[in-house]
Amino acid sequence: MSKSGQPTINDVAAEAGVSRATASRALSNYGRIAEETVERVRAAAERIGYRPNQVAQAMRAGRTKTIGLVIIADFTNAFFDRVTKAVVDTAKREGYQVLISNTDEDIEVERQAIENLLEKKVDGLIVTPATVATHDHLSERALRGTPVVLIDRRLDSVRLSSVTTDDFSGAEQAVRHAASLGHSRFGFLIAVPGIKGFTEDRPALMISPIEDRVNGFAHGAIESGVKPKQQTWLFCEDNPLSSQAAVAALLDRPKAPTVIFTSNNDMLLAVLKVAGNRRLRIGTDISVMTVDDSEWAAAMVPGITVVARPVEDVGRIAVENLVAQISDPSTKREKFVLPTELLARESVANLKLRPELDPSSQTKYRDQE
Amino acid sequence: MSKSGQPTINDVAAEAGVSRATASRALSNYGRIAEETVERVRAAAERIGYRPNQVAQAMRAGRTKTIGLVIIADFTNAFFDRVTKAVVDTAKREGYQVLISNTDEDIEVERQAIENLLEKKVDGLIVTPATVATHDHLSERALRGTPVVLIDRRLDSVRLSSVTTDDFSGAEQAVRHAASLGHSRFGFLIAVPGIKGFTEDRPALMISPIEDRVNGFAHGAIESGVKPKQQTWLFCEDNPLSSQAAVAALLDRPKAPTVIFTSNNDMLLAVLKVAGNRRLRIGTDISVMTVDDSEWAAAMVPGITVVARPVEDVGRIAVENLVAQISDPSTKREKFVLPTELLARESVANLKLRPELDPSSQTKYRDQE
DNA sequence: AAGATTTGCGAGAACGTTCTCGCAATTCTC
DNA sequence: GAGAATTGCGAGAACGTTCTCGCAAATCTT
């Protein structure tokens, strides 16, 4: 018996009347061994309730069959939970377990978490980098051969695999959708980690998915012939107070937007809240759309039009690529960019079919309904 | 150097010109050692980029500083993600990492997951048991001394610590709240895992939080003087199709409920969806309240009245009790039941202030507004 | 100043596996 | 039926730590 009272393979061997080596052979199915002995050892193991010690196996084999997931807990967008589930499930299918760390968007915590996971000798890492600025902890030399796959955020300057979504196209498509429905005044509400309050000035440094969304929105506007003066941009701290203030500012404009694009669900919720308080009906008095689908967005009436990201695929592909790298270190590093999808629901009014809803149209149809 | 190319403590010792034992003493701060030597060894470790191998440490020490979390991925109620974050964060503070497994409510998967975590030699387990029926895999003998804390679901027949919420009182309070606002026809929509479609017959076996909610609702009705004929109960499979059909059935009753209590957010979303499709305004034409708060429920207009559960506390207390058991196996097993809180928002109409909304009142105030 | 104590460090074992190597017993070959 | 090949198994090392033990050198006692 071991110190902890758990039976070891030595106990199995003793119980079966064979040597430790033979017991190991019998249980792990390798080498030359008589079928009859295998049966006897298996029975002995069963009898004494033997459980292989994976720590000792890891020690011997030099691999732990464990991967580390370093991610940012983020509830409203359901990225954290959906990706975590996808990673855990895919990892299980591939024979791996998942050690999870939450960084809360703090680069120092991230550094520490990665260090700790490397000490735990994970076979690979999946990381959502907190910032796009520094990443020496993700350098070749810091990782010393441990494979890493980045998710959700690109780090262009680093030669690692990454799995992201095509947020540029998604955002572009969103603007085109609203434009095709006759909208002409566009509000953009962009959540930016690290900012204070809200501002019209575009921050210099944004994490890649936000950067992409901003560029995509802007490009979609150009493609749809939307003039700059038809656009209002607000970059906002990611919390209820700031975002609601920003929404109020947006709605208080002399020429308020007819449609508001939000960069994540926190901002969407702010729009819902403020609009509701002002008795503005979503999809009628004010239109809104956002990035990231959810069961809530789908079940609300009116349903919220969203750019859906294949979050489960992000997790799955990250694990698959990581496992490939683990099995064969010469596996090519790849930068996956998964397609997004516009789910048109009812939160964006069709001003072409209902021009009376368009405050920017000359003729006043109001109250006619 | 080790096989994997990573420097070991032997390399540190060589670099510093001391023995392995001394290097270990210097780095782990124990035993008798000269301050000057400590500095030299630390410098050497730094220079060659030494990282302690926690697998080897675990092997030697007989503990991994890792706990296992076995939980059911469940998005709309945000139990999975909130509890996971709380567990991970608390564990980190206590010096532990978290291995996570998802069971998808499948008892066989749960059994396998626990087995695997035990083989990984986790120091303790936090488990949301999939079913209340069988639990031999959680018996003393299966666990062999590994401490376990149950969360969200009680297993009365087993002597393990558990952390749950007072769902009985929460549900009771919910009914009283609606009754105090003048409601007189109550619909109860209860999600039951494992059922097909929906039925009025109360299932024999339900997981403890659902059992508690049902009993709490029922008791609250009695306390508020609500007669059985004023109550409609529907037990429903947890998916959009069944639940929406159930809501429709509820609303199609000759005397439809004025308020619907749902046992989780999936059921709430079904109510939102069906009510919306029928142009029934929440908090006006139909009232609704549910268990579990969320940012969505709070941001919607009208805000959804909920019984909030202290989910973060569940995760935190579970870890704290688990760590106590790990440090001292004689720690008493405890069954924590955390208080719930009613958050009154606008989704339950006040029929006393606005009797015209009450279809059950004799005088017809309708359309008067 | 000589014995007693303290200090600093190295040798070696142990944790629970897996796997190489070698050896005896069995089976095959012609 | 004797040598060759094969089969089955045990001894022992290795993975990277920590920690006990013992020993020499340094420091303390009176």
Short mmCIF file of C-alpha atoms in Angstrom, two decimals, chain A residues 182-187 255-260 284-288 347 349 351 357-360:
data_model
loop_
_atom_site.label_atom_id
_atom_site.label_comp_id
_atom_site.label_asym_id
_atom_site.label_seq_id
_atom_site.Cartn_x
_atom_site.Cartn_y
_atom_site.Cartn_z
CA GLY A 182 -33.16 51.77 -45.26
CA HIS A 183 -31.28 53.02 -42.24
CA SER A 184 -29.31 56.18 -42.70
CA ARG A 185 -28.12 57.28 -39.26
CA PHE A 186 -25.72 54.84 -37.60
CA GLY A 187 -24.54 54.72 -34.04
CA LYS A 255 -30.02 63.66 -35.07
CA ALA A 256 -30.08 60.44 -33.11
CA PRO A 257 -29.07 57.22 -34.86
CA THR A 258 -31.88 55.05 -36.20
CA VAL A 259 -29.80 51.97 -35.60
CA ILE A 260 -27.15 51.24 -33.00
CA THR A 284 -39.64 50.12 -33.98
CA ASP A 285 -38.51 53.37 -32.42
CA ILE A 286 -34.87 52.34 -32.30
CA SER A 287 -33.05 49.53 -34.03
CA VAL A 288 -30.12 47.64 -32.59
CA SER A 347 -34.59 44.27 -33.72
CA ALA A 349 -36.68 47.89 -38.39
CA LEU A 351 -37.57 51.36 -42.95
CA LEU A 357 -40.70 54.75 -38.66
CA ASP A 358 -37.89 56.74 -40.20
CA PRO A 359 -37.51 60.07 -38.43
CA SER A 360 -35.03 61.16 -41.07
#
